[in-house]
PDB file of C-alpha atoms in Angstrom:
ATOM      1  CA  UNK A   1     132.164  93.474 -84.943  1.00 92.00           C
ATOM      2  CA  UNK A   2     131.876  90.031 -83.766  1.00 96.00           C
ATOM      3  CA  UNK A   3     133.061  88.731 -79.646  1.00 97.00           C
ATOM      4  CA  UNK A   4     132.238  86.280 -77.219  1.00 97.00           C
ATOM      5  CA  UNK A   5     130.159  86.440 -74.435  1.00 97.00           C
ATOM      6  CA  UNK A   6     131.927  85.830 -71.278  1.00 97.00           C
ATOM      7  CA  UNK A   7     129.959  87.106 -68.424  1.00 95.00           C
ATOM      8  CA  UNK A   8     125.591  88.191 -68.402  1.00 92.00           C
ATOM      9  CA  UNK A   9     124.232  89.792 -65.324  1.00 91.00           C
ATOM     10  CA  UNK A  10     120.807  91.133 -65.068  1.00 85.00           C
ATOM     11  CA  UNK A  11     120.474  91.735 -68.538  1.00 87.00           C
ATOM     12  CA  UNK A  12     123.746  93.355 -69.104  1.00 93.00           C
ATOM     13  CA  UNK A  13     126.438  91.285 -71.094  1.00 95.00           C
ATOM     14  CA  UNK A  14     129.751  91.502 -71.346  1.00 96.00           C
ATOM     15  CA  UNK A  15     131.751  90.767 -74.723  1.00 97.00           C
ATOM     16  CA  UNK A  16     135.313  89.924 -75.679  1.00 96.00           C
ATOM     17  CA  UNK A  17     136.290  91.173 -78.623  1.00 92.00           C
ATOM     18  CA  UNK A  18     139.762  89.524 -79.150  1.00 90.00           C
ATOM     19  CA  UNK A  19     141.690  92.413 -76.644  1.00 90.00           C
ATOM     20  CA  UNK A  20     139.116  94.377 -74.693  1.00 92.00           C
ATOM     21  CA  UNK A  21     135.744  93.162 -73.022  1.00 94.00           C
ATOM     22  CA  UNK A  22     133.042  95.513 -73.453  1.00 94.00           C
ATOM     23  CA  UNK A  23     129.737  95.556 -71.344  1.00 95.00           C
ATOM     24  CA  UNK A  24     126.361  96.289 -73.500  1.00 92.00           C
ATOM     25  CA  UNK A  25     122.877  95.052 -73.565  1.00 92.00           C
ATOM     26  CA  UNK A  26     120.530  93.256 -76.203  1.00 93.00           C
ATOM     27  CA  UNK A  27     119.350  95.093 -79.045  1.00 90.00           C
ATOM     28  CA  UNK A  28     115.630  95.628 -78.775  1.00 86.00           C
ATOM     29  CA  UNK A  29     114.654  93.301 -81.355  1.00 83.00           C
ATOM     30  CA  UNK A  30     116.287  90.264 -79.651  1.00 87.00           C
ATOM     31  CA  UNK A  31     114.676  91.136 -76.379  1.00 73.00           C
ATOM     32  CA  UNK A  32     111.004  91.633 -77.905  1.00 78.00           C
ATOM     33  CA  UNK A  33     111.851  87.739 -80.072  1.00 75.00           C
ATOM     34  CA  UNK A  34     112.839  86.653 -76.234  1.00 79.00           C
ATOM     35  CA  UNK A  35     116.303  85.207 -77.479  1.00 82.00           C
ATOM     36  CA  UNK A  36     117.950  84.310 -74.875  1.00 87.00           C
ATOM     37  CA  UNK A  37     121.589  85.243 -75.125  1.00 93.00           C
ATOM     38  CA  UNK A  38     124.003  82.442 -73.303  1.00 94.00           C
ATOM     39  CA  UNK A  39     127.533  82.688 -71.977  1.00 96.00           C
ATOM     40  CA  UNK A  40     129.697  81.661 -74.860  1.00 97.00           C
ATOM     41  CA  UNK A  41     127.433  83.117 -77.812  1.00 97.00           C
ATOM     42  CA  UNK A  42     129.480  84.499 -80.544  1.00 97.00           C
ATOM     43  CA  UNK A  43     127.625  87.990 -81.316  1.00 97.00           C
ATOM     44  CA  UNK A  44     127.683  90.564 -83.503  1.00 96.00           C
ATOM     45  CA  UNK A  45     127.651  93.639 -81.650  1.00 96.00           C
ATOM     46  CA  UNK A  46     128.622  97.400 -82.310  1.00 94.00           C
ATOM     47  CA  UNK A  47     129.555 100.216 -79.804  1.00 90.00           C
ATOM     48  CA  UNK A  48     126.680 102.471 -78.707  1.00 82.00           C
ATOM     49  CA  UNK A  49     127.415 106.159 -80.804  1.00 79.00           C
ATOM     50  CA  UNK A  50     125.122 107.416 -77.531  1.00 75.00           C
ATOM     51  CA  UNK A  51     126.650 105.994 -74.812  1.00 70.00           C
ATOM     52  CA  UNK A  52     129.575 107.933 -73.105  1.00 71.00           C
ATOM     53  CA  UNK A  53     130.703 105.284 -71.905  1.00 74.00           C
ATOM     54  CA  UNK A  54     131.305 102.932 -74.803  1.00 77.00           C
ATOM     55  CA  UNK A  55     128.711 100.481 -74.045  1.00 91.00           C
ATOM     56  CA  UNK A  56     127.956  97.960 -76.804  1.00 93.00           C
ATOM     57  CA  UNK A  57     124.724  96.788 -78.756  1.00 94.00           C
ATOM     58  CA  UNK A  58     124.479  92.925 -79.052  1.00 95.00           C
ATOM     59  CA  UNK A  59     122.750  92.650 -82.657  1.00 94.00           C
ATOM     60  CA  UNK A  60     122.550  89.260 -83.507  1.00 94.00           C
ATOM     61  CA  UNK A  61     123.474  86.188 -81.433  1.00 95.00           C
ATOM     62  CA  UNK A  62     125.476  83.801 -84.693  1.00 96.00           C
ATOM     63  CA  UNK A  63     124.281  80.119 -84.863  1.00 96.00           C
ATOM     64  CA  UNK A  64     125.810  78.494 -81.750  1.00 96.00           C
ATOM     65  CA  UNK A  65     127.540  74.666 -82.156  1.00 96.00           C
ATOM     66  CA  UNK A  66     125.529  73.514 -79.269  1.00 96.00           C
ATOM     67  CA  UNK A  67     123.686  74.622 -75.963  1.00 93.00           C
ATOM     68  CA  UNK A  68     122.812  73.478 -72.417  1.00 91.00           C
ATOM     69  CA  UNK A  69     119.732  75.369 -70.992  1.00 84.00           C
ATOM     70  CA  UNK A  70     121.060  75.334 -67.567  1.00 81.00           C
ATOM     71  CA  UNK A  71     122.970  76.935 -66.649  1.00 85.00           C
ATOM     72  CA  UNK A  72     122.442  78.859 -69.916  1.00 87.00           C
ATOM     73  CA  UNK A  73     125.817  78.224 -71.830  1.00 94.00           C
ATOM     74  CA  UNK A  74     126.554  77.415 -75.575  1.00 97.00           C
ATOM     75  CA  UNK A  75     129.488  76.409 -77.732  1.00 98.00           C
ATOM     76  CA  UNK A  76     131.300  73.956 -75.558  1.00 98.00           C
ATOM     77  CA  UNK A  77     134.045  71.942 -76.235  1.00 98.00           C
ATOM     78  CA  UNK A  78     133.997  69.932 -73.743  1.00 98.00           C
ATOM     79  CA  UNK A  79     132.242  68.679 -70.053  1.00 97.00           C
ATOM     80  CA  UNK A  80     134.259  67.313 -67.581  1.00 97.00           C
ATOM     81  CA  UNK A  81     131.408  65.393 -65.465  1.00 97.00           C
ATOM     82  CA  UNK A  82     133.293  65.567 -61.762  1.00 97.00           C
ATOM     83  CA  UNK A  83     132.138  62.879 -58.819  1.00 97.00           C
ATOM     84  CA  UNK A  84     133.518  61.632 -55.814  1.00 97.00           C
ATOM     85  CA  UNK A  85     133.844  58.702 -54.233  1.00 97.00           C
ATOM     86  CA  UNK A  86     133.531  59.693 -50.529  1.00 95.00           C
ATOM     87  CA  UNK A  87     131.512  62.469 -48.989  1.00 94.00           C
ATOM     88  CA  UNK A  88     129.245  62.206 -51.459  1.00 95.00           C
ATOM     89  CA  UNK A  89     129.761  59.217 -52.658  1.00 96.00           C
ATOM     90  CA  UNK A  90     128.842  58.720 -56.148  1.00 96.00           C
ATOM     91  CA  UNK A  91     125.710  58.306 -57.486  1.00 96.00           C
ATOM     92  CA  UNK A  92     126.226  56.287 -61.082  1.00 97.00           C
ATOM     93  CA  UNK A  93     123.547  56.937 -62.917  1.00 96.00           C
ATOM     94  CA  UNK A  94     123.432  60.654 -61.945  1.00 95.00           C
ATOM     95  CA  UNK A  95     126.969  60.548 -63.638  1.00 96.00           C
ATOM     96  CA  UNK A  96     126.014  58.809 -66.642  1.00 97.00           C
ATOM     97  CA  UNK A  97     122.769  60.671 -67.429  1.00 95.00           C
ATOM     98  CA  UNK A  98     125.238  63.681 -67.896  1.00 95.00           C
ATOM     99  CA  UNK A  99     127.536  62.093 -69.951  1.00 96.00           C
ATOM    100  CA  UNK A 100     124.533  60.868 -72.097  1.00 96.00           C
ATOM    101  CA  UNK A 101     123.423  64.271 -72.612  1.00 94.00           C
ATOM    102  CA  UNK A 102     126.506  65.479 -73.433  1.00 95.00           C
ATOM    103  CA  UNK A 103     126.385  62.880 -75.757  1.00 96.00           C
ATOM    104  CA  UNK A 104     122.828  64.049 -77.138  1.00 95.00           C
ATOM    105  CA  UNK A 105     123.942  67.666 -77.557  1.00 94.00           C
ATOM    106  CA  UNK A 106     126.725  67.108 -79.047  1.00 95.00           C
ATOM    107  CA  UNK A 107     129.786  67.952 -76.496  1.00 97.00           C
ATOM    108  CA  UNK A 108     132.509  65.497 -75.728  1.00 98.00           C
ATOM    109  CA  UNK A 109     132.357  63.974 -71.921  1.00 98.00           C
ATOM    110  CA  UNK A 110     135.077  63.744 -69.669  1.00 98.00           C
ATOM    111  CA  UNK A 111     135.581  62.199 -66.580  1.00 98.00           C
ATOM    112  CA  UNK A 112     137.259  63.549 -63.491  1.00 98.00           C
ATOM    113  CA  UNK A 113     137.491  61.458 -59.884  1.00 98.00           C
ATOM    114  CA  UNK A 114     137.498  64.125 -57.147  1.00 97.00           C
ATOM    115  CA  UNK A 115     138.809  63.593 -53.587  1.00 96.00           C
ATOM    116  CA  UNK A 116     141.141  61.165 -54.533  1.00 96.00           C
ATOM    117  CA  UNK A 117     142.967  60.945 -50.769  1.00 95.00           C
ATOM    118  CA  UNK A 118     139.294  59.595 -48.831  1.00 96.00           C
ATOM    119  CA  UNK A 119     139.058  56.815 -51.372  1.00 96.00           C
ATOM    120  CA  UNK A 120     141.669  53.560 -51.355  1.00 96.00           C
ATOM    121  CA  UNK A 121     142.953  52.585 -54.203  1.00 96.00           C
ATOM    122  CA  UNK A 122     140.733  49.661 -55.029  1.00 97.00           C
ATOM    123  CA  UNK A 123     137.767  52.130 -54.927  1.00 97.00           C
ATOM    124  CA  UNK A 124     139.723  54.525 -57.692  1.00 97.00           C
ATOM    125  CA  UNK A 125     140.863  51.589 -59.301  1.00 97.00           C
ATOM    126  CA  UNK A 126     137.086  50.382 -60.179  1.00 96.00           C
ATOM    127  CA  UNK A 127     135.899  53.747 -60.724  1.00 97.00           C
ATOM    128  CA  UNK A 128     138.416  54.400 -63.238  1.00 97.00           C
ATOM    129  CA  UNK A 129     137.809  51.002 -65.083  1.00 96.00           C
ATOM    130  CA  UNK A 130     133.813  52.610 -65.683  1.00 97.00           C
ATOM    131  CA  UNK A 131     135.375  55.078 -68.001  1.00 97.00           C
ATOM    132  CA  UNK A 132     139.213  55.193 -68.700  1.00 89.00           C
ATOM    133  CA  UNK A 133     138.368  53.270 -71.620  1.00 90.00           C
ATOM    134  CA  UNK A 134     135.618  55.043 -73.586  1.00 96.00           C
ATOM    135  CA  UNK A 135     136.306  58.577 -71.919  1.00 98.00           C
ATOM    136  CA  UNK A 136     139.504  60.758 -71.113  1.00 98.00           C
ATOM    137  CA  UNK A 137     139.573  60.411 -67.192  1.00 98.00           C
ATOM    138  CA  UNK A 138     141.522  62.058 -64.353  1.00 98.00           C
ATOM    139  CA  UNK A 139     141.915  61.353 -60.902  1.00 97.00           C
ATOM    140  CA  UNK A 140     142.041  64.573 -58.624  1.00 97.00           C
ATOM    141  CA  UNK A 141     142.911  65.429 -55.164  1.00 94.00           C
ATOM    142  CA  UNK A 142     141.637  69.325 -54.972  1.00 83.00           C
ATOM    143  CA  UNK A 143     143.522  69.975 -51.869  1.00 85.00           C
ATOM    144  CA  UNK A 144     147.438  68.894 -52.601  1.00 88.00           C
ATOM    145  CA  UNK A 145     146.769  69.305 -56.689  1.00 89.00           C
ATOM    146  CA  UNK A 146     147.629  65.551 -57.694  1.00 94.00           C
ATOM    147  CA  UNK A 147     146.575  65.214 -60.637  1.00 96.00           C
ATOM    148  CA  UNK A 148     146.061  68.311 -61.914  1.00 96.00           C
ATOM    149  CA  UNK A 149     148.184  67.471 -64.849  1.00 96.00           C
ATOM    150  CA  UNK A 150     146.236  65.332 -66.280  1.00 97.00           C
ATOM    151  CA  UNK A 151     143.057  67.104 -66.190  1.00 98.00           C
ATOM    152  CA  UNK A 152     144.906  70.355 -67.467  1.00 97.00           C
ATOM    153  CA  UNK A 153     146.194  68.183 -70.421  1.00 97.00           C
ATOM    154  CA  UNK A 154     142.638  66.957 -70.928  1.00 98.00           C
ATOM    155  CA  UNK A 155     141.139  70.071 -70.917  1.00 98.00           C
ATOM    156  CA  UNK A 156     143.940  72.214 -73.098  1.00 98.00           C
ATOM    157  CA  UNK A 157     142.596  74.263 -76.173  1.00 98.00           C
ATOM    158  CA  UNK A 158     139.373  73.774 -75.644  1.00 98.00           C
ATOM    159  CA  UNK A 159     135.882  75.488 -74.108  1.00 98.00           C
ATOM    160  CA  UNK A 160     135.330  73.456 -71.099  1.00 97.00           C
ATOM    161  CA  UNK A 161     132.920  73.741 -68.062  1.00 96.00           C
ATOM    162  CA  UNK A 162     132.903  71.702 -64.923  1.00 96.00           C
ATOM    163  CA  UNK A 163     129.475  69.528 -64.010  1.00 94.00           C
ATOM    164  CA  UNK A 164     128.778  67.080 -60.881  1.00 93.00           C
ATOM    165  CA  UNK A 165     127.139  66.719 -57.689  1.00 91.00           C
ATOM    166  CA  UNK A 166     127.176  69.465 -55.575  1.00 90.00           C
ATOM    167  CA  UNK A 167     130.142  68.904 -52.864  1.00 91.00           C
ATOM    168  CA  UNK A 168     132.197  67.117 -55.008  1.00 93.00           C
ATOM    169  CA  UNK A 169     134.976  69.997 -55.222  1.00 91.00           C
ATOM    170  CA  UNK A 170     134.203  71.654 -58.771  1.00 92.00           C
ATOM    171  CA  UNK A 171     134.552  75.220 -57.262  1.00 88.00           C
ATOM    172  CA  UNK A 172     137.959  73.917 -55.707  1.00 91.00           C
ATOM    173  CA  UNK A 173     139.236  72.453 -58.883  1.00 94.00           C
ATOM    174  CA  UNK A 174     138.248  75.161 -60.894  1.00 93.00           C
ATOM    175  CA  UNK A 175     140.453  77.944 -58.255  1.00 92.00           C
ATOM    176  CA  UNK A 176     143.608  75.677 -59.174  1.00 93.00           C
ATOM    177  CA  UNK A 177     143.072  75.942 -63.100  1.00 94.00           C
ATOM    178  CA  UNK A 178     142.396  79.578 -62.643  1.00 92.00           C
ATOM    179  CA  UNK A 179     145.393  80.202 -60.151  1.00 88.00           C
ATOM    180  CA  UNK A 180     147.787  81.979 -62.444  1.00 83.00           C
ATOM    181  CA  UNK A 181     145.359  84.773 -63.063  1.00 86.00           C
ATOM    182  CA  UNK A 182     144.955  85.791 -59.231  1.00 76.00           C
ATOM    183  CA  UNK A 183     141.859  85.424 -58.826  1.00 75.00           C
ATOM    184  CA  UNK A 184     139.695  83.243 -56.599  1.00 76.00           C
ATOM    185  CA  UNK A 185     136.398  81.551 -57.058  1.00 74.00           C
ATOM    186  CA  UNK A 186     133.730  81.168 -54.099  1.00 60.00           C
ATOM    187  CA  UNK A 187     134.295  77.867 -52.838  1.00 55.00           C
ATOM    188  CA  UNK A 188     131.612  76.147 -50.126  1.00 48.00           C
ATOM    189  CA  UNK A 189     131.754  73.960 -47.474  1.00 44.00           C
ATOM    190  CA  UNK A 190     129.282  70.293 -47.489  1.00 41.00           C
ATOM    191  CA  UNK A 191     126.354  71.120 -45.393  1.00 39.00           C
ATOM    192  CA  UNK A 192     126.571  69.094 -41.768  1.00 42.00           C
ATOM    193  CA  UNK A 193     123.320  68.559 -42.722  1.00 40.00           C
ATOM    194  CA  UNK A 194     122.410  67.384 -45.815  1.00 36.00           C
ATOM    195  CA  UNK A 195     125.668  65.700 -46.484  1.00 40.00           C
ATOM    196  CA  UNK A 196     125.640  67.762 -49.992  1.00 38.00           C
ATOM    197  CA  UNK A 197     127.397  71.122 -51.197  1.00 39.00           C
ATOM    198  CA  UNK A 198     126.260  74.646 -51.191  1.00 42.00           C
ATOM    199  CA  UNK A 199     125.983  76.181 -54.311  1.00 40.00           C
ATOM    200  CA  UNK A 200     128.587  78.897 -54.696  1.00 46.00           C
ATOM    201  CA  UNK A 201     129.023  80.609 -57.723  1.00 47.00           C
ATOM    202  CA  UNK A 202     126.117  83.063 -58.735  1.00 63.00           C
ATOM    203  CA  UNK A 203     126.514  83.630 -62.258  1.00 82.00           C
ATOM    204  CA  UNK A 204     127.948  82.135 -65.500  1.00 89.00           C
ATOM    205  CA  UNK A 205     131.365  83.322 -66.591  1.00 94.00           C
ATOM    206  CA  UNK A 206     134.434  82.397 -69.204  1.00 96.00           C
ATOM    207  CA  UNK A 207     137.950  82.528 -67.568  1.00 96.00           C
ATOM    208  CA  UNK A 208     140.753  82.840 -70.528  1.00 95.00           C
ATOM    209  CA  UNK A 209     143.426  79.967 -68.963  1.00 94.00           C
ATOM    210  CA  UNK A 210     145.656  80.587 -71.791  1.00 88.00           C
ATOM    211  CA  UNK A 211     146.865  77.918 -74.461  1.00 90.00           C
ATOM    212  CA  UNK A 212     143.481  78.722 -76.180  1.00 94.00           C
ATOM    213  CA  UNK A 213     141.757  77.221 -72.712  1.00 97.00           C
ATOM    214  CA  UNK A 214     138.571  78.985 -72.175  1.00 97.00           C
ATOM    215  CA  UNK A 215     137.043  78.108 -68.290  1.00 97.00           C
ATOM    216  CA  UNK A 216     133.226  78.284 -67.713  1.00 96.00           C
ATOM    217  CA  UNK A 217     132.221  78.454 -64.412  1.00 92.00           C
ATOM    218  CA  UNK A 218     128.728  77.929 -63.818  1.00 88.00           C
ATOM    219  CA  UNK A 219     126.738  77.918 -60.890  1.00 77.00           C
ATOM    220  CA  UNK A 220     124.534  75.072 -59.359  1.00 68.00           C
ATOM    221  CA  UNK A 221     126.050  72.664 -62.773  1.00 78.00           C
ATOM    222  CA  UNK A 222     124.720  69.501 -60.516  1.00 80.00           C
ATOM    223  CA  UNK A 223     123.175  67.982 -63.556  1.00 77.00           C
ATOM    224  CA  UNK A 224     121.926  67.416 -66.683  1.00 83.00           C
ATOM    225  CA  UNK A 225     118.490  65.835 -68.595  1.00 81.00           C
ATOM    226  CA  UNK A 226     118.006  64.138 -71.378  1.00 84.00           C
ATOM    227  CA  UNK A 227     115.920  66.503 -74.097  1.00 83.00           C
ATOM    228  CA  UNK A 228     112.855  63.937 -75.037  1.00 83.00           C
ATOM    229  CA  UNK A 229     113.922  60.726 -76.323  1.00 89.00           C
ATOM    230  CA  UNK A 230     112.690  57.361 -77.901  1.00 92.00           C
ATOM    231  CA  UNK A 231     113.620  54.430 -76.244  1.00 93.00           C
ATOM    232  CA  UNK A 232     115.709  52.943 -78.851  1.00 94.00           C
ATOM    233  CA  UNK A 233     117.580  56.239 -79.164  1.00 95.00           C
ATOM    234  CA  UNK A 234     119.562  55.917 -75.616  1.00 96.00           C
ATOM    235  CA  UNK A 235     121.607  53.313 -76.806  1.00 97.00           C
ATOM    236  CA  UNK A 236     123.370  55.602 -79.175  1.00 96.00           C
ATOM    237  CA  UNK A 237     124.375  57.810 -76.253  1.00 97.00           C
ATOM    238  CA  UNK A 238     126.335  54.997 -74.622  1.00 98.00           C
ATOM    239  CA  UNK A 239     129.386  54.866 -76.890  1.00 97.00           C
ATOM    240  CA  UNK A 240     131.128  51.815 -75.781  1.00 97.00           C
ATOM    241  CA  UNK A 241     127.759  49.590 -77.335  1.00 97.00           C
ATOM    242  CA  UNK A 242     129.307  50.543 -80.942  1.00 94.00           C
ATOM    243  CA  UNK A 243     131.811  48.267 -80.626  1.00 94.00           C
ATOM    244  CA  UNK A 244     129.388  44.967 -80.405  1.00 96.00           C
ATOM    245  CA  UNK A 245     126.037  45.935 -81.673  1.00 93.00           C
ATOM    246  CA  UNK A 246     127.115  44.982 -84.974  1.00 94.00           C
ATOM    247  CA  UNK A 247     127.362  41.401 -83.622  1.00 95.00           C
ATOM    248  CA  UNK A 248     123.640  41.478 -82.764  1.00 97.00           C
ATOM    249  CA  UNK A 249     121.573  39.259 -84.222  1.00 96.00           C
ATOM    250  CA  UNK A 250     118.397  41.572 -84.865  1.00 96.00           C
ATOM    251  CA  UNK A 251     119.769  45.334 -86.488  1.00 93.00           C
ATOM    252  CA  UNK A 252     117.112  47.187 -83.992  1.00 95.00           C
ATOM    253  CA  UNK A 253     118.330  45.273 -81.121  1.00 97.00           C
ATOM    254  CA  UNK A 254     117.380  47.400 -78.106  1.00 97.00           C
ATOM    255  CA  UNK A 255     120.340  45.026 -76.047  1.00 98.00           C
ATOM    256  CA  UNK A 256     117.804  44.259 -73.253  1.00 97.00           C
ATOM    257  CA  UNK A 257     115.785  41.090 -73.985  1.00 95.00           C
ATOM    258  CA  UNK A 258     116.595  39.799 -77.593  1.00 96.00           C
ATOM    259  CA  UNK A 259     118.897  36.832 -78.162  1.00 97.00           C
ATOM    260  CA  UNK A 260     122.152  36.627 -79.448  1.00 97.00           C
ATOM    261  CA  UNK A 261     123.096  40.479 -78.369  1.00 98.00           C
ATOM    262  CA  UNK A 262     126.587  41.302 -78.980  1.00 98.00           C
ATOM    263  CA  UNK A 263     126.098  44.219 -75.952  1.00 98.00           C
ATOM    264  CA  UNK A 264     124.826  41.804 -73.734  1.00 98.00           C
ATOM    265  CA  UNK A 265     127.647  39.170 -74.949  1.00 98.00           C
ATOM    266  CA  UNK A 266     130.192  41.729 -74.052  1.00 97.00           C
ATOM    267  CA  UNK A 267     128.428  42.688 -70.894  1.00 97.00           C
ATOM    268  CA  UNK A 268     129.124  38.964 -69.571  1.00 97.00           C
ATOM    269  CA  UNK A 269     132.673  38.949 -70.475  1.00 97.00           C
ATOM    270  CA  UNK A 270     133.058  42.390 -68.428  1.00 95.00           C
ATOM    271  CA  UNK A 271     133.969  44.313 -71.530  1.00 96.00           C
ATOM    272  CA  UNK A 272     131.148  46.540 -70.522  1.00 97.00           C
ATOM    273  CA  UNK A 273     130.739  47.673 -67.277  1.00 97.00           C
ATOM    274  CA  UNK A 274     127.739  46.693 -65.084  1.00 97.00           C
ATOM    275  CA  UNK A 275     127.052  50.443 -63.785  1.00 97.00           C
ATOM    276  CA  UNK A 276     127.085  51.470 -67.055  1.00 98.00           C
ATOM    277  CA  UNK A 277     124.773  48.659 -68.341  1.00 98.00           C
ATOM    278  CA  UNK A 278     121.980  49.467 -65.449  1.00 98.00           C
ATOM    279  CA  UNK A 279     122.556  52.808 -65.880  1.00 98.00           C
ATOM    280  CA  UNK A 280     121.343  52.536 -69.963  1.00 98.00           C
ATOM    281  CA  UNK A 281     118.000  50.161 -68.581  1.00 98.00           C
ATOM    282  CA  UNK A 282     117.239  52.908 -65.832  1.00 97.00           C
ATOM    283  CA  UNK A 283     117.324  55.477 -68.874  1.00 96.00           C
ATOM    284  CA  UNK A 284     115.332  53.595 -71.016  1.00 96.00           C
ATOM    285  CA  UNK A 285     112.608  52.779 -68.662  1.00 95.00           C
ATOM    286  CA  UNK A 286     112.714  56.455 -68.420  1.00 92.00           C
ATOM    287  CA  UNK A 287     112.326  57.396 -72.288  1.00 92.00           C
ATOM    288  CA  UNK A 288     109.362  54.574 -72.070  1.00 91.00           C
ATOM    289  CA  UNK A 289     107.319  56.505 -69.470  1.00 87.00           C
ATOM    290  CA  UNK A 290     107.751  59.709 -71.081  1.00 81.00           C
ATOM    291  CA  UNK A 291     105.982  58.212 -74.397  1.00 77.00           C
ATOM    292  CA  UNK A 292     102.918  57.062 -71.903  1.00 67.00           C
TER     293      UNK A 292
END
């Protein structure tokens, strides 16, 4: 039989099978190869002839799409990378890092603007213009639900997990998408202080939110690195460069001190935003100190 693995808690796992979830552990050969088994790992399992109970065998963990080594998850759809604007306000290049990694492993990015009521509407208004235009983006107030809609559209059909700076409201978000099944995730409060949020949730588990929706909520998902990468490879994680590196005059144009550079061309007509644009040198002087 073949499920998904929704929930793993010192070394026990629980699978969905289609209709029932069964709890079982790792067959002995997986544990002795050290596979690590992730939330969202479609298995091949059978039910334990021994076990009273009807505990389940995992067997064989089937090739997964993609995977994030922490929190250990696999088979996404989909990342919605959450900041705010106030209390914390956002940190740029935090937020782009993850989106370039989602980029690396292969998961679409998403955007969602938390806290919408402590920011005016200039400050949305620019964040927005970042990403509205190469990602899908929603603006969220966690408290009264505004905006809700759009994130729920964003998010239908797919397997999507929240990510962002602690204290941003993930945990908050994530108890209105998971309303209708009456339950509630642990929520915290920012720390007086640090000025950051408390890490919450304790272990990694899918939430079914119907219309094929599949929910992973992860704990301490404050952000994501870049597996080890050349220099001239970041570019490719910054989408919105396709659309004028073909106008650069050299083919292996790294967009940062060559002439004639479509990017940088587009940069100074504000077709590409300037966070963005820092936010690719910052990663690149990165990937060049790894190689030293």
């Amino acid at each position: 039989m073949t499920g998904t693995v929704v929930k793993g808690i010192g070394g026990f796992y629980f699978v969905y099978d289609g209709s029932d979830v069964v709890m079982g552990k790792a067959r002995g050969n997986l544990k002795r190869d050290k596979e690590i088994i992730y939330v969202g790992d479609i298995v091949d399992f059978e039910i334990d002839k021994n076990d009273s109970d009807g505990e389940c065998v995992i067997n064989k963990v089937i090739e997964r799409r993609n995977f994030l080594s922490r929190p250990p998850v696999s088979n996404l759809d989909m990342l919605v990378v959450v900041f705010s604007l106030v209390n914390p306000a956002v940190n740029y290049p935090v937020v782009d890092k993850m989106i370039a990694a989602c980029e690396q492993a292969g998961i679409e990015p998403a955007v969602c603007i938390s806290k919408t009521d402590l920011a005016s509407d200039e400050e949305l208004q620019a964040a927005v213009s970042v990403y509205s235009g190469i990602y899908q983006t929603a603006c969220v107030n966690a408290i009264s639900g505004e905006g809700l809609d759009r994130l729920t559209d964003i998010i239908r059909g797919k397997n999507v997990a929240l990510a962002g700076p602690s204290g941003v409201g993930k945990s908050t978000i994530s108890n209105h998408l998971v309303a209708d099944l009456g339950i509630e995730l642990a929520t915290g409060d920012i720390s007086g202080k640090t000025g950051r949020g408390r890490h919450t949730t304790r272990h990694v588990e899918i939430f079914a939110l119907g219309d094929g929706t599949n929910l992973y909520d992860t704990p301490g998902f404050t952000s994501l690195e870049l597996l080890e990468t050349e220099p001239d490879e970041i570019k490719e994680l910054f989408r919105e460069f396709r659309d004028y590196d073909s106008s650069c005059r050299y083919g292996d144009c790294m967009h940062i001190n060559e002439p004639d550079c479509g990017v940088k061309e587009a940069l100074a007509e504000g077709k590409i935003s300037k966070s963005r644009y820092d936010s690719y040198i910052l990663m690149t002087e990165e990937a060049e100190k790894w190689l030293k």
